[in-house]
mmCIF file of C-alpha atoms in Angstrom:
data_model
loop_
_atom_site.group_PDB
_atom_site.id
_atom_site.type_symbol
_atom_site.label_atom_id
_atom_site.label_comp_id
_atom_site.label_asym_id
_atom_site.label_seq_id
_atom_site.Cartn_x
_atom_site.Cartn_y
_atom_site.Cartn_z
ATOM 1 C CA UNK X 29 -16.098 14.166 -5.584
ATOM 2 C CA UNK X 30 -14.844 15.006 -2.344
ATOM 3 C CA UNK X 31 -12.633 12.877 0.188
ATOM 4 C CA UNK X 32 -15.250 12.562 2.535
ATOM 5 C CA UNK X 33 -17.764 11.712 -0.290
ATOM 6 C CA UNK X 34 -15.872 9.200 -1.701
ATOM 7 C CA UNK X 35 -15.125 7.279 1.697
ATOM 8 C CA UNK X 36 -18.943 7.405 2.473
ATOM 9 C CA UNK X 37 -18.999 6.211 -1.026
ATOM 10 C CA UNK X 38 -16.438 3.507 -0.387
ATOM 11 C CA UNK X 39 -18.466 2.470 2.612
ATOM 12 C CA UNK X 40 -21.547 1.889 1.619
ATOM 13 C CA UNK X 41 -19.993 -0.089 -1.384
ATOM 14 C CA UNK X 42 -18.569 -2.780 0.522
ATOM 15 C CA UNK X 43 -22.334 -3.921 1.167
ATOM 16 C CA UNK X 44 -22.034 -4.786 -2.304
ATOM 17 C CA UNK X 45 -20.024 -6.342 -4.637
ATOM 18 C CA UNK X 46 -20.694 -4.321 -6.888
ATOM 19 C CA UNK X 47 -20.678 -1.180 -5.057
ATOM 20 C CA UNK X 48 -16.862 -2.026 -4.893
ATOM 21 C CA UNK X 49 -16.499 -2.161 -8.233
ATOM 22 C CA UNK X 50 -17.989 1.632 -8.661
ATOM 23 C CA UNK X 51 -15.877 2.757 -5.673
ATOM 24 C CA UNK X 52 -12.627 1.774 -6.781
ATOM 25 C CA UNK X 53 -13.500 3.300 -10.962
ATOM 26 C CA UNK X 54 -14.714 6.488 -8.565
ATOM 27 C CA UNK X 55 -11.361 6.616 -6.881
ATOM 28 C CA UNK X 56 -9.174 6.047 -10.044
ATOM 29 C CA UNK X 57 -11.414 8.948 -11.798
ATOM 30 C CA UNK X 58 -10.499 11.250 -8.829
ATOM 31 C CA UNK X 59 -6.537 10.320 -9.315
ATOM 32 C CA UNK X 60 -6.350 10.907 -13.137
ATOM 33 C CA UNK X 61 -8.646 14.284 -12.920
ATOM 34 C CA UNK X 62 -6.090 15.698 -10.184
ATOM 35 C CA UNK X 63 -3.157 14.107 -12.626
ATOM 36 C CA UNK X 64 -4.506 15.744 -15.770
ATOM 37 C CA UNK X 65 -5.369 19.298 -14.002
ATOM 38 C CA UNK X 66 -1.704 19.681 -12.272
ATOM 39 C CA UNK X 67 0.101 18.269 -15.552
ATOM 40 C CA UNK X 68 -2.234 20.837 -17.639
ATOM 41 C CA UNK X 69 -1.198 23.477 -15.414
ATOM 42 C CA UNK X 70 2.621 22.557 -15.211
ATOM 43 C CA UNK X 71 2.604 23.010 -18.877
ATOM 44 C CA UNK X 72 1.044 26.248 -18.833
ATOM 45 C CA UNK X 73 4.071 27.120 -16.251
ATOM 46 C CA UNK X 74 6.365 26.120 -18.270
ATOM 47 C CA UNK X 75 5.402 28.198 -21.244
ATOM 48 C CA UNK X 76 5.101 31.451 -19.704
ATOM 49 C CA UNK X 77 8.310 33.632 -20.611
ATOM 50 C CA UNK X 78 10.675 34.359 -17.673
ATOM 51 C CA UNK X 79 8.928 37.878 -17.040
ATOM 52 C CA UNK X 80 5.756 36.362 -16.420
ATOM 53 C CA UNK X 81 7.100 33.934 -14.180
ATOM 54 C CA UNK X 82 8.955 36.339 -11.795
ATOM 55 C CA UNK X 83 4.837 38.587 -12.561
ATOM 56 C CA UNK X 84 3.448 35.736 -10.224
ATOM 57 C CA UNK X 85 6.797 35.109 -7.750
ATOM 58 C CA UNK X 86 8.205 32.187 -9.821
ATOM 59 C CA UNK X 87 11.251 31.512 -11.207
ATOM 60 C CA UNK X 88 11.758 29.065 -14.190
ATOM 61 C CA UNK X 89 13.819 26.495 -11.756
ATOM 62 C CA UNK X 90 11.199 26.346 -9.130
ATOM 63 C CA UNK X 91 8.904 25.029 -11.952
ATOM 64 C CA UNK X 92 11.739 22.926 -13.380
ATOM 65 C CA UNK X 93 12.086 22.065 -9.232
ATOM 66 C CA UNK X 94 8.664 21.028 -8.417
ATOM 67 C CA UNK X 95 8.135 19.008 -11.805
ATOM 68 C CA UNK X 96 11.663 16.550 -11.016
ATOM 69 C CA UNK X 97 10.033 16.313 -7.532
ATOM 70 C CA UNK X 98 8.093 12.937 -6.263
ATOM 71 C CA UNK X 99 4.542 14.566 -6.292
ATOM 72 C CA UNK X 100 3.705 13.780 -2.874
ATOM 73 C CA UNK X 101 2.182 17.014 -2.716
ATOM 74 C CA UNK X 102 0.415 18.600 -5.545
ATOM 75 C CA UNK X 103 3.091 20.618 -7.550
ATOM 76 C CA UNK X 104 0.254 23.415 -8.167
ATOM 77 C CA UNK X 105 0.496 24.141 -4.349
ATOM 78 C CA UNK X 106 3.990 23.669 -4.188
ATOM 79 C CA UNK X 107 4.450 26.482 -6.882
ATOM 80 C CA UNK X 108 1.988 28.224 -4.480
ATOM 81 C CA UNK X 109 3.834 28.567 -1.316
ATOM 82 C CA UNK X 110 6.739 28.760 -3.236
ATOM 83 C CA UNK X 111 5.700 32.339 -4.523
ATOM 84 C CA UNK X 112 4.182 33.477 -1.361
ATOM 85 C CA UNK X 113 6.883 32.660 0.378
ATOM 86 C CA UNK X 114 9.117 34.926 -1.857
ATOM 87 C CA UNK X 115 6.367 37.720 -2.033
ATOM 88 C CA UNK X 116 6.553 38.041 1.857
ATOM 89 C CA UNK X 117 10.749 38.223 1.935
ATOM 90 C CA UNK X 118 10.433 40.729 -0.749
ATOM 91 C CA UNK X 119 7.781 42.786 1.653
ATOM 92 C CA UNK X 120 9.918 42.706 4.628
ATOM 93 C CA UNK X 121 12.984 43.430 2.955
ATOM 94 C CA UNK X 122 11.674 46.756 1.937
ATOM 95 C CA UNK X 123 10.301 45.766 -1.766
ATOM 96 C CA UNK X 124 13.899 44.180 -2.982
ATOM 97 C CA UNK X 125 14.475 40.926 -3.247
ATOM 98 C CA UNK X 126 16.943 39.542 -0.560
ATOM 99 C CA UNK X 127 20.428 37.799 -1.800
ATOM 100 C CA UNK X 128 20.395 34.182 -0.700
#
């Protein structure tokens, strides 16, 4: 369920008491699915070898990095820009990876 589903959703169920009831099991649903799929996915992360890691433009501490980190922002996307991020500074720098 969308963000803009569930606030129609949400809307709509404050006509009725019980309608609140569904809305808030709807948005608790929505919290644990997201929960589940990023912790299913940081595990996954974290047992890929070192190789495969730096395959996808990780490194074994920005996993370790992300998953200490208040998850404010899904670590999934984090890990994302993270490797982008590194794949473009490798491009520029002429294919090697630049010394921080």
């Amino acid at each position: 369920m969308t963000r803009a589903e569930t606030q129609t959703f949400a809307m709509t169920a404050v006509a009725q008491p019980a309608g609140v009831v569904r809305a808030i099991t709807a948005s608790l649903l929505a919290r644990a699915t997201r929960y589940w799929k990023v912790r299913t996915a940081m595990r996954h992360l974290s047992e890929m070898s070192d190789w495969q890691l730096a395959d996808i433009g990780l490194t074994r501490s920005d996993v370790d990095m992300v998953a200490l980190r208040n998850p404010r922002k899904l670590a999934t996307q984090a890990l994302q820009e993270i490797a982008y991020e590194r794949t473009r500074m490798t491009a520029l720098h002429g294919g090697t990876d630049p010394k921080p």
